[in-house]
C-alpha positions as protocol buffer text, in pm:
chain_id: "A"
residue {
  index: 1
  type: MET
  ca { x: 12242 y: 9800 z: 8130 }
}
residue {
  index: 2
  type: ASP
  ca { x: 12167 y: 9768 z: 7781 }
}
residue {
  index: 3
  type: PHE
  ca { x: 11818 y: 9802 z: 7647 }
}
residue {
  index: 4
  type: GLN
  ca { x: 11645 y: 9686 z: 7337 }
}
residue {
  index: 5
  type: ASN
  ca { x: 11366 y: 9955 z: 7302 }
}
residue {
  index: 6
  type: LEU
  ca { x: 11526 y: 10245 z: 7495 }
}
residue {
  index: 7
  type: LEU
  ca { x: 11805 y: 10500 z: 7463 }
}
residue {
  index: 8
  type: ILE
  ca { x: 11961 y: 10630 z: 7781 }
}
residue {
  index: 9
  type: GLN
  ca { x: 12163 y: 10956 z: 7763 }
}
residue {
  index: 10
  type: ASN
  ca { x: 12297 y: 11165 z: 8043 }
}
residue {
  index: 11
  type: LYS
  ca { x: 12361 y: 11560 z: 8007 }
}
residue {
  index: 12
  type: GLY
  ca { x: 12488 y: 11663 z: 8313 }
}
residue {
  index: 13
  type: ARG
  ca { x: 12227 y: 11592 z: 8576 }
}
residue {
  index: 14
  type: ILE
  ca { x: 11972 y: 11541 z: 8312 }
}
residue {
  index: 15
  type: GLN
  ca { x: 11883 y: 11185 z: 8208 }
}
residue {
  index: 16
  type: TYR
  ca { x: 11709 y: 11139 z: 7888 }
}
residue {
  index: 17
  type: ILE
  ca { x: 11500 y: 10825 z: 7825 }
}
residue {
  index: 18
  type: ILE
  ca { x: 11412 y: 10776 z: 7470 }
}
residue {
  index: 19
  type: ILE
  ca { x: 11164 y: 10535 z: 7323 }
}
residue {
  index: 20
  type: ASN
  ca { x: 11349 y: 10370 z: 7056 }
}
residue {
  index: 21
  type: ARG
  ca { x: 11095 y: 10195 z: 6840 }
}
residue {
  index: 22
  type: GLU
  ca { x: 11081 y: 10436 z: 6569 }
}
residue {
  index: 23
  type: SER
  ca { x: 10978 y: 10196 z: 6297 }
}
residue {
  index: 24
  type: LYS
  ca { x: 10699 y: 10105 z: 6545 }
}
residue {
  index: 25
  type: LEU
  ca { x: 10601 y: 10474 z: 6620 }
}
residue {
  index: 26
  type: ASN
  ca { x: 10743 y: 10399 z: 6957 }
}
residue {
  index: 27
  type: ALA
  ca { x: 10455 y: 10198 z: 7033 }
}
residue {
  index: 28
  type: LEU
  ca { x: 10462 y: 10060 z: 7400 }
}
residue {
  index: 29
  type: ASN
  ca { x: 10469 y: 9697 z: 7402 }
}
residue {
  index: 30
  type: LYS
  ca { x: 10553 y: 9473 z: 7708 }
}
residue {
  index: 31
  type: ALA
  ca { x: 10914 y: 9461 z: 7657 }
}
residue {
  index: 32
  type: THR
  ca { x: 10926 y: 9842 z: 7639 }
}
residue {
  index: 33
  type: LEU
  ca { x: 10723 y: 9891 z: 7957 }
}
residue {
  index: 34
  type: ALA
  ca { x: 10952 y: 9628 z: 8144 }
}
residue {
  index: 35
  type: GLU
  ca { x: 11251 y: 9830 z: 8052 }
}
residue {
  index: 36
  type: LEU
  ca { x: 11096 y: 10158 z: 8130 }
}
residue {
  index: 37
  type: HIS
  ca { x: 11045 y: 10042 z: 8484 }
}
residue {
  index: 38
  type: ILE
  ca { x: 11396 y: 9925 z: 8512 }
}
residue {
  index: 39
  type: ALA
  ca { x: 11539 y: 10265 z: 8374 }
}
residue {
  index: 40
  type: LEU
  ca { x: 11295 y: 10488 z: 8590 }
}
residue {
  index: 41
  type: THR
  ca { x: 11364 y: 10284 z: 8895 }
}
residue {
  index: 42
  type: ASP
  ca { x: 11738 y: 10326 z: 8837 }
}
residue {
  index: 43
  type: ALA
  ca { x: 11712 y: 10693 z: 8764 }
}
residue {
  index: 44
  type: PHE
  ca { x: 11519 y: 10783 z: 9059 }
}
residue {
  index: 45
  type: LYS
  ca { x: 11781 y: 10601 z: 9305 }
}
residue {
  index: 46
  type: SER
  ca { x: 12076 y: 10750 z: 9121 }
}
residue {
  index: 47
  type: ASP
  ca { x: 12259 y: 11016 z: 9302 }
}
residue {
  index: 48
  type: SER
  ca { x: 12394 y: 11134 z: 8971 }
}
residue {
  index: 49
  type: VAL
  ca { x: 12049 y: 11198 z: 8823 }
}
residue {
  index: 50
  type: GLY
  ca { x: 11844 y: 11528 z: 8916 }
}
residue {
  index: 51
  type: GLY
  ca { x: 11568 y: 11489 z: 8684 }
}
residue {
  index: 52
  type: ILE
  ca { x: 11450 y: 11312 z: 8357 }
}
residue {
  index: 53
  type: ILE
  ca { x: 11296 y: 11394 z: 8023 }
}
residue {
  index: 54
  type: ILE
  ca { x: 11134 y: 11139 z: 7846 }
}
residue {
  index: 55
  type: THR
  ca { x: 11071 y: 11144 z: 7448 }
}
residue {
  index: 56
  type: GLY
  ca { x: 11041 y: 10937 z: 7141 }
}
residue {
  index: 57
  type: ALA
  ca { x: 11290 y: 10863 z: 6875 }
}
residue {
  index: 58
  type: GLY
  ca { x: 11260 y: 11048 z: 6546 }
}
residue {
  index: 59
  type: THR
  ca { x: 11011 y: 11326 z: 6439 }
}
residue {
  index: 60
  type: LYS
  ca { x: 10702 y: 11111 z: 6369 }
}
residue {
  index: 61
  type: ALA
  ca { x: 10599 y: 10996 z: 6741 }
}
residue {
  index: 62
  type: PHE
  ca { x: 10660 y: 11053 z: 7107 }
}
residue {
  index: 63
  type: VAL
  ca { x: 10458 y: 10719 z: 7153 }
}
residue {
  index: 64
  type: ALA
  ca { x: 10166 y: 10654 z: 6917 }
}
residue {
  index: 65
  type: GLY
  ca { x: 10013 y: 10420 z: 7162 }
}
residue {
  index: 66
  type: ALA
  ca { x: 10037 y: 10074 z: 7277 }
}
residue {
  index: 67
  type: ASP
  ca { x: 10146 y: 9752 z: 7080 }
}
residue {
  index: 68
  type: ILE
  ca { x: 9781 y: 9665 z: 6968 }
}
residue {
  index: 69
  type: SER
  ca { x: 9919 y: 9315 z: 6835 }
}
residue {
  index: 70
  type: GLU
  ca { x: 9967 y: 9208 z: 7205 }
}
residue {
  index: 71
  type: PHE
  ca { x: 9579 y: 9283 z: 7278 }
}
residue {
  index: 72
  type: ALA
  ca { x: 9447 y: 9022 z: 7039 }
}
residue {
  index: 73
  type: ASP
  ca { x: 9439 y: 8722 z: 7257 }
}
residue {
  index: 74
  type: LEU
  ca { x: 9367 y: 8874 z: 7593 }
}
residue {
  index: 75
  type: ASP
  ca { x: 9045 y: 8808 z: 7799 }
}
residue {
  index: 76
  type: ILE
  ca { x: 8879 y: 8997 z: 8085 }
}
residue {
  index: 77
  type: LYS
  ca { x: 9160 y: 8878 z: 8343 }
}
residue {
  index: 78
  type: GLY
  ca { x: 9454 y: 8943 z: 8092 }
}
residue {
  index: 79
  type: GLY
  ca { x: 9329 y: 9296 z: 8012 }
}
residue {
  index: 80
  type: THR
  ca { x: 9298 y: 9375 z: 8374 }
}
residue {
  index: 81
  type: GLU
  ca { x: 9625 y: 9245 z: 8464 }
}
residue {
  index: 82
  type: LEU
  ca { x: 9766 y: 9432 z: 8174 }
}
residue {
  index: 83
  type: ALA
  ca { x: 9642 y: 9763 z: 8293 }
}
residue {
  index: 84
  type: ARG
  ca { x: 9725 y: 9709 z: 8640 }
}
residue {
  index: 85
  type: LEU
  ca { x: 10070 y: 9611 z: 8579 }
}
residue {
  index: 86
  type: GLY
  ca { x: 10149 y: 9900 z: 8344 }
}
residue {
  index: 87
  type: GLN
  ca { x: 10008 y: 10154 z: 8600 }
}
residue {
  index: 88
  type: SER
  ca { x: 10188 y: 10006 z: 8876 }
}
residue {
  index: 89
  type: THR
  ca { x: 10533 y: 9949 z: 8741 }
}
residue {
  index: 90
  type: VAL
  ca { x: 10556 y: 10264 z: 8486 }
}
residue {
  index: 91
  type: PHE
  ca { x: 10284 y: 10525 z: 8487 }
}
residue {
  index: 92
  type: ASP
  ca { x: 10250 y: 10559 z: 8868 }
}
residue {
  index: 93
  type: VAL
  ca { x: 10625 y: 10510 z: 8925 }
}
residue {
  index: 94
  type: ILE
  ca { x: 10660 y: 10834 z: 8707 }
}
residue {
  index: 95
  type: ALA
  ca { x: 10375 y: 11030 z: 8859 }
}
residue {
  index: 96
  type: ASN
  ca { x: 10493 y: 10957 z: 9228 }
}
residue {
  index: 97
  type: GLY
  ca { x: 10861 y: 10990 z: 9147 }
}
residue {
  index: 98
  type: ASN
  ca { x: 11082 y: 11189 z: 9385 }
}
residue {
  index: 99
  type: LYS
  ca { x: 11247 y: 11377 z: 9094 }
}
residue {
  index: 100
  type: PRO
  ca { x: 11117 y: 11602 z: 8815 }
}
residue {
  index: 101
  type: VAL
  ca { x: 11007 y: 11429 z: 8491 }
}
residue {
  index: 102
  type: ILE
  ca { x: 10930 y: 11610 z: 8185 }
}
residue {
  index: 103
  type: ALA
  ca { x: 10758 y: 11472 z: 7876 }
}
residue {
  index: 104
  type: ALA
  ca { x: 10907 y: 11622 z: 7552 }
}
residue {
  index: 105
  type: VAL
  ca { x: 10619 y: 11528 z: 7305 }
}
residue {
  index: 106
  type: ASN
  ca { x: 10737 y: 11515 z: 6932 }
}
residue {
  index: 107
  type: GLY
  ca { x: 10474 y: 11404 z: 6669 }
}
residue {
  index: 108
  type: PHE
  ca { x: 10184 y: 11167 z: 6789 }
}
residue {
  index: 109
  type: ALA
  ca { x: 10113 y: 11091 z: 7154 }
}
residue {
  index: 110
  type: LEU
  ca { x: 9830 y: 10867 z: 7120 }
}
residue {
  index: 111
  type: GLY
  ca { x: 9659 y: 10619 z: 7363 }
}
residue {
  index: 112
  type: GLY
  ca { x: 9929 y: 10494 z: 7618 }
}
residue {
  index: 113
  type: GLY
  ca { x: 10153 y: 10758 z: 7471 }
}
residue {
  index: 114
  type: LEU
  ca { x: 9933 y: 11046 z: 7609 }
}
residue {
  index: 115
  type: GLU
  ca { x: 9898 y: 10850 z: 7920 }
}
residue {
  index: 116
  type: LEU
  ca { x: 10292 y: 10837 z: 7921 }
}
residue {
  index: 117
  type: ALA
  ca { x: 10302 y: 11207 z: 7882 }
}
residue {
  index: 118
  type: MET
  ca { x: 10024 y: 11292 z: 8110 }
}
residue {
  index: 119
  type: ALA
  ca { x: 10211 y: 11067 z: 8417 }
}
residue {
  index: 120
  type: CYS
  ca { x: 10490 y: 11312 z: 8366 }
}
residue {
  index: 121
  type: HIS
  ca { x: 10509 y: 11632 z: 8595 }
}
residue {
  index: 122
  type: ILE
  ca { x: 10539 y: 11866 z: 8300 }
}
residue {
  index: 123
  type: ARG
  ca { x: 10468 y: 11835 z: 7931 }
}
residue {
  index: 124
  type: VAL
  ca { x: 10649 y: 12034 z: 7665 }
}
residue {
  index: 125
  type: ALA
  ca { x: 10499 y: 11973 z: 7292 }
}
residue {
  index: 126
  type: SER
  ca { x: 10637 y: 12042 z: 6938 }
}
residue {
  index: 127
  type: ASP
  ca { x: 10395 y: 12253 z: 6757 }
}
residue {
  index: 128
  type: ASN
  ca { x: 10336 y: 11965 z: 6505 }
}
residue {
  index: 129
  type: ALA
  ca { x: 10233 y: 11717 z: 6812 }
}
residue {
  index: 130
  type: LYS
  ca { x: 9884 y: 11574 z: 6794 }
}
residue {
  index: 131
  type: MET
  ca { x: 9748 y: 11388 z: 7110 }
}
residue {
  index: 132
  type: GLY
  ca { x: 9438 y: 11187 z: 7181 }
}
residue {
  index: 133
  type: LEU
  ca { x: 9284 y: 10883 z: 7350 }
}
residue {
  index: 134
  type: PRO
  ca { x: 9131 y: 10673 z: 7060 }
}
residue {
  index: 135
  type: GLU
  ca { x: 9082 y: 10351 z: 7262 }
}
residue {
  index: 136
  type: VAL
  ca { x: 8699 y: 10355 z: 7197 }
}
residue {
  index: 137
  type: THR
  ca { x: 8759 y: 10292 z: 6845 }
}
residue {
  index: 138
  type: LEU
  ca { x: 8880 y: 9946 z: 6953 }
}
residue {
  index: 139
  type: GLY
  ca { x: 8605 y: 9885 z: 7183 }
}
residue {
  index: 140
  type: LEU
  ca { x: 8839 y: 9977 z: 7491 }
}
residue {
  index: 141
  type: ILE
  ca { x: 8885 y: 10260 z: 7717 }
}
residue {
  index: 142
  type: PRO
  ca { x: 9217 y: 10407 z: 7813 }
}
residue {
  index: 143
  type: GLY
  ca { x: 9394 y: 10160 z: 8081 }
}
residue {
  index: 144
  type: TYR
  ca { x: 9713 y: 10321 z: 8176 }
}
residue {
  index: 145
  type: GLY
  ca { x: 9556 y: 10622 z: 8387 }
}
residue {
  index: 146
  type: GLY
  ca { x: 9412 y: 10814 z: 8093 }
}
residue {
  index: 147
  type: THR
  ca { x: 9051 y: 10861 z: 8215 }
}
residue {
  index: 148
  type: GLN
  ca { x: 9197 y: 10991 z: 8566 }
}
residue {
  index: 149
  type: ARG
  ca { x: 9480 y: 11210 z: 8464 }
}
residue {
  index: 150
  type: LEU
  ca { x: 9323 y: 11378 z: 8138 }
}
residue {
  index: 151
  type: THR
  ca { x: 9035 y: 11466 z: 8386 }
}
residue {
  index: 152
  type: GLN
  ca { x: 9265 y: 11612 z: 8640 }
}
residue {
  index: 153
  type: LEU
  ca { x: 9427 y: 11809 z: 8368 }
}
residue {
  index: 154
  type: VAL
  ca { x: 9150 y: 11957 z: 8148 }
}
residue {
  index: 155
  type: GLY
  ca { x: 8826 y: 11905 z: 8356 }
}
residue {
  index: 156
  type: ARG
  ca { x: 8548 y: 11634 z: 8330 }
}
residue {
  index: 157
  type: GLY
  ca { x: 8361 y: 11770 z: 8014 }
}
residue {
  index: 158
  type: LYS
  ca { x: 8665 y: 11810 z: 7785 }
}
residue {
  index: 159
  type: ALA
  ca { x: 8809 y: 11464 z: 7904 }
}
residue {
  index: 160
  type: LEU
  ca { x: 8482 y: 11309 z: 7832 }
}
residue {
  index: 161
  type: GLU
  ca { x: 8468 y: 11476 z: 7480 }
}
residue {
  index: 162
  type: MET
  ca { x: 8811 y: 11367 z: 7405 }
}
residue {
  index: 163
  type: ILE
  ca { x: 8777 y: 11010 z: 7521 }
}
residue {
  index: 164
  type: MET
  ca { x: 8420 y: 10964 z: 7366 }
}
residue {
  index: 165
  type: THR
  ca { x: 8492 y: 11105 z: 7020 }
}
residue {
  index: 166
  type: ALA
  ca { x: 8853 y: 10952 z: 7010 }
}
residue {
  index: 167
  type: ASP
  ca { x: 8942 y: 11287 z: 6845 }
}
residue {
  index: 168
  type: MET
  ca { x: 9307 y: 11419 z: 6843 }
}
residue {
  index: 169
  type: VAL
  ca { x: 9388 y: 11760 z: 6951 }
}
residue {
  index: 170
  type: THR
  ca { x: 9660 y: 11989 z: 6806 }
}
residue {
  index: 171
  type: ALA
  ca { x: 9966 y: 12110 z: 7024 }
}
residue {
  index: 172
  type: ALA
  ca { x: 9796 y: 12455 z: 7029 }
}
residue {
  index: 173
  type: ASP
  ca { x: 9449 y: 12333 z: 7135 }
}
residue {
  index: 174
  type: ALA
  ca { x: 9632 y: 12107 z: 7412 }
}
residue {
  index: 175
  type: PHE
  ca { x: 9809 y: 12415 z: 7546 }
}
residue {
  index: 176
  type: THR
  ca { x: 9455 y: 12606 z: 7551 }
}
residue {
  index: 177
  type: ILE
  ca { x: 9292 y: 12320 z: 7759 }
}
residue {
  index: 178
  type: GLY
  ca { x: 9591 y: 12296 z: 7982 }
}
residue {
  index: 179
  type: LEU
  ca { x: 9696 y: 11942 z: 7867 }
}
residue {
  index: 180
  type: VAL
  ca { x: 10050 y: 12062 z: 7785 }
}
residue {
  index: 181
  type: ASN
  ca { x: 10259 y: 12354 z: 7963 }
}
residue {
  index: 182
  type: HIS
  ca { x: 10440 y: 12485 z: 7653 }
}
residue {
  index: 183
  type: VAL
  ca { x: 10432 y: 12459 z: 7275 }
}
residue {
  index: 184
  type: VAL
  ca { x: 10759 y: 12519 z: 7069 }
}
residue {
  index: 185
  type: PHE
  ca { x: 10901 y: 12482 z: 6727 }
}
residue {
  index: 186
  type: PRO
  ca { x: 11029 y: 12113 z: 6683 }
}
residue {
  index: 187
  type: ASP
  ca { x: 11400 y: 12231 z: 6695 }
}
residue {
  index: 188
  type: ASP
  ca { x: 11330 y: 12414 z: 7026 }
}
residue {
  index: 189
  type: LEU
  ca { x: 11163 y: 12102 z: 7201 }
}
residue {
  index: 190
  type: LEU
  ca { x: 11461 y: 11956 z: 7388 }
}
residue {
  index: 191
  type: PRO
  ca { x: 11615 y: 12290 z: 7479 }
}
residue {
  index: 192
  type: LYS
  ca { x: 11296 y: 12411 z: 7629 }
}
residue {
  index: 193
  type: ALA
  ca { x: 11257 y: 12074 z: 7791 }
}
residue {
  index: 194
  type: GLU
  ca { x: 11639 y: 12123 z: 7941 }
}
residue {
  index: 195
  type: GLU
  ca { x: 11561 y: 12498 z: 8019 }
}
residue {
  index: 196
  type: ILE
  ca { x: 11281 y: 12424 z: 8240 }
}
residue {
  index: 197
  type: LEU
  ca { x: 11452 y: 12098 z: 8409 }
}
residue {
  index: 198
  type: ASN
  ca { x: 11780 y: 12301 z: 8466 }
}
residue {
  index: 199
  type: LYS
  ca { x: 11584 y: 12563 z: 8656 }
}
residue {
  index: 200
  type: ILE
  ca { x: 11391 y: 12301 z: 8880 }
}
residue {
  index: 201
  type: LEU
  ca { x: 11730 y: 12145 z: 8948 }
}
residue {
  index: 202
  type: SER
  ca { x: 11867 y: 12471 z: 9079 }
}
residue {
  index: 203
  type: ARG
  ca { x: 11623 y: 12453 z: 9347 }
}
residue {
  index: 204
  type: ALA
  ca { x: 11611 y: 12246 z: 9674 }
}
residue {
  index: 205
  type: PRO
  ca { x: 11574 y: 11871 z: 9550 }
}
residue {
  index: 206
  type: LEU
  ca { x: 11420 y: 11758 z: 9871 }
}
residue {
  index: 207
  type: ALA
  ca { x: 11159 y: 12040 z: 9885 }
}
residue {
  index: 208
  type: ILE
  ca { x: 11063 y: 11956 z: 9507 }
}
residue {
  index: 209
  type: ALA
  ca { x: 11027 y: 11593 z: 9592 }
}
residue {
  index: 210
  type: SER
  ca { x: 10800 y: 11726 z: 9868 }
}
residue {
  index: 211
  type: ALA
  ca { x: 10595 y: 11937 z: 9657 }
}
residue {
  index: 212
  type: ILE
  ca { x: 10545 y: 11659 z: 9402 }
}
residue {
  index: 213
  type: LYS
  ca { x: 10403 y: 11439 z: 9695 }
}
residue {
  index: 214
  type: ALA
  ca { x: 10187 y: 11717 z: 9807 }
}
residue {
  index: 215
  type: VAL
  ca { x: 10041 y: 11790 z: 9462 }
}
residue {
  index: 216
  type: ASN
  ca { x: 9956 y: 11437 z: 9380 }
}
residue {
  index: 217
  type: ALA
  ca { x: 9787 y: 11415 z: 9711 }
}
residue {
  index: 218
  type: ALA
  ca { x: 9512 y: 11646 z: 9594 }
}
residue {
  index: 219
  type: ALA
  ca { x: 9395 y: 11377 z: 9343 }
}
residue {
  index: 220
  type: LYS
  ca { x: 9408 y: 11094 z: 9599 }
}
residue {
  index: 221
  type: ASP
  ca { x: 9079 y: 10973 z: 9746 }
}
residue {
  index: 222
  type: GLY
  ca { x: 9082 y: 10924 z: 10118 }
}
residue {
  index: 223
  type: VAL
  ca { x: 9414 y: 11131 z: 10153 }
}
residue {
  index: 224
  type: ASN
  ca { x: 9405 y: 11482 z: 10320 }
}
residue {
  index: 225
  type: GLY
  ca { x: 9622 y: 11695 z: 10104 }
}
residue {
  index: 226
  type: PHE
  ca { x: 9624 y: 11984 z: 10326 }
}
residue {
  index: 227
  type: GLU
  ca { x: 9754 y: 11769 z: 10590 }
}
residue {
  index: 228
  type: THR
  ca { x: 10001 y: 11618 z: 10348 }
}
residue {
  index: 229
  type: GLU
  ca { x: 10124 y: 11992 z: 10260 }
}
residue {
  index: 230
  type: ILE
  ca { x: 10164 y: 12081 z: 10634 }
}
residue {
  index: 231
  type: GLN
  ca { x: 10354 y: 11764 z: 10703 }
}
residue {
  index: 232
  type: GLY
  ca { x: 10593 y: 11832 z: 10405 }
}
residue {
  index: 233
  type: PHE
  ca { x: 10633 y: 12183 z: 10500 }
}
residue {
  index: 234
  type: GLY
  ca { x: 10725 y: 12101 z: 10841 }
}
residue {
  index: 235
  type: ASN
  ca { x: 10970 y: 11841 z: 10726 }
}
residue {
  index: 236
  type: CYS
  ca { x: 11150 y: 12098 z: 10514 }
}
residue {
  index: 237
  type: PHE
  ca { x: 11261 y: 12282 z: 10823 }
}
residue {
  index: 238
  type: GLY
  ca { x: 11480 y: 11961 z: 10939 }
}
residue {
  index: 239
  type: THR
  ca { x: 11698 y: 11969 z: 10627 }
}
residue {
  index: 240
  type: GLU
  ca { x: 12024 y: 12116 z: 10555 }
}
residue {
  index: 241
  type: ASP
  ca { x: 11861 y: 12266 z: 10228 }
}
residue {
  index: 242
  type: PHE
  ca { x: 11634 y: 12489 z: 10423 }
}
residue {
  index: 243
  type: LYS
  ca { x: 11919 y: 12611 z: 10636 }
}
residue {
  index: 244
  type: GLU
  ca { x: 12140 y: 12692 z: 10322 }
}
residue {
  index: 245
  type: GLY
  ca { x: 11819 y: 12853 z: 10126 }
}
residue {
  index: 246
  type: VAL
  ca { x: 11750 y: 13083 z: 10427 }
}
residue {
  index: 247
  type: SER
  ca { x: 12128 y: 13171 z: 10469 }
}
residue {
  index: 248
  type: ALA
  ca { x: 12171 y: 13232 z: 10095 }
}
residue {
  index: 249
  type: PHE
  ca { x: 11870 y: 13463 z: 10093 }
}
residue {
  index: 250
  type: LEU
  ca { x: 11981 y: 13639 z: 10384 }
}
residue {
  index: 251
  type: GLN
  ca { x: 12352 y: 13676 z: 10241 }
}
residue {
  index: 252
  type: LYS
  ca { x: 12222 y: 13765 z: 9906 }
}
residue {
  index: 253
  type: ARG
  ca { x: 12387 y: 13489 z: 9712 }
}
residue {
  index: 254
  type: LYS
  ca { x: 12280 y: 13192 z: 9516 }
}
residue {
  index: 255
  type: ALA
  ca { x: 12206 y: 12882 z: 9722 }
}
residue {
  index: 256
  type: GLU
  ca { x: 12405 y: 12557 z: 9689 }
}
residue {
  index: 257
  type: PHE
  ca { x: 12156 y: 12261 z: 9761 }
}
residue {
  index: 258
  type: LYS
  ca { x: 12295 y: 11934 z: 9851 }
}
residue {
  index: 259
  type: GLY
  ca { x: 11969 y: 11749 z: 9876 }
}
residue {
  index: 260
  type: LYS
  ca { x: 12026 y: 11689 z: 10257 }
}
């Protein structure tokens, strides 16, 4: 499919999804979110895609936020529907995906942009990146999962400070508080994301999917994460990947996983 606001690039089993609105600092408008839903759904279903790297076009911004011009005419109902639709069709799709998704954060990741990065399973940032949730400066709060995922990543106190002050943090500070996994020079951003993803892709894909599900269960109300883990652990014993992994270990060779 040809997208107007995204670039899709495949590099082996890695698929790049690039937010391509550089003149708008890659802001997330409704059309971009709709395209992201299609691209993500297709990638998660594709046998040729092992994992995804999401980044922004250019060097200034990963995603500098939502497209505020689309907010002006919304009322309570419209705002509620906007947040619910975005979360269900994009942000939760990423977080609950069956394949690893890495955010390569170049430049500004603000508002919906930081929420997009936080929905990903791993975040790598360039050392010139700046991140924040400035919604309260518009009389809003984060609406795409920001209050929940930021709290899970950095803790309640730091999350409340970032949200209520609307201050940005540097990449170095983001690493210190656990908001990003790695900070690298800009030229090393994509190579580092690929390095991590390629290492993950050498592991058993069904086990990776099960691990994502189990870790996510820790943050879900009414879900026993330990039971999710137990069931996932048990199910792994019924896979061909488990048999291959054990055989490779005993034979002192590299495992060749098939995702079966």
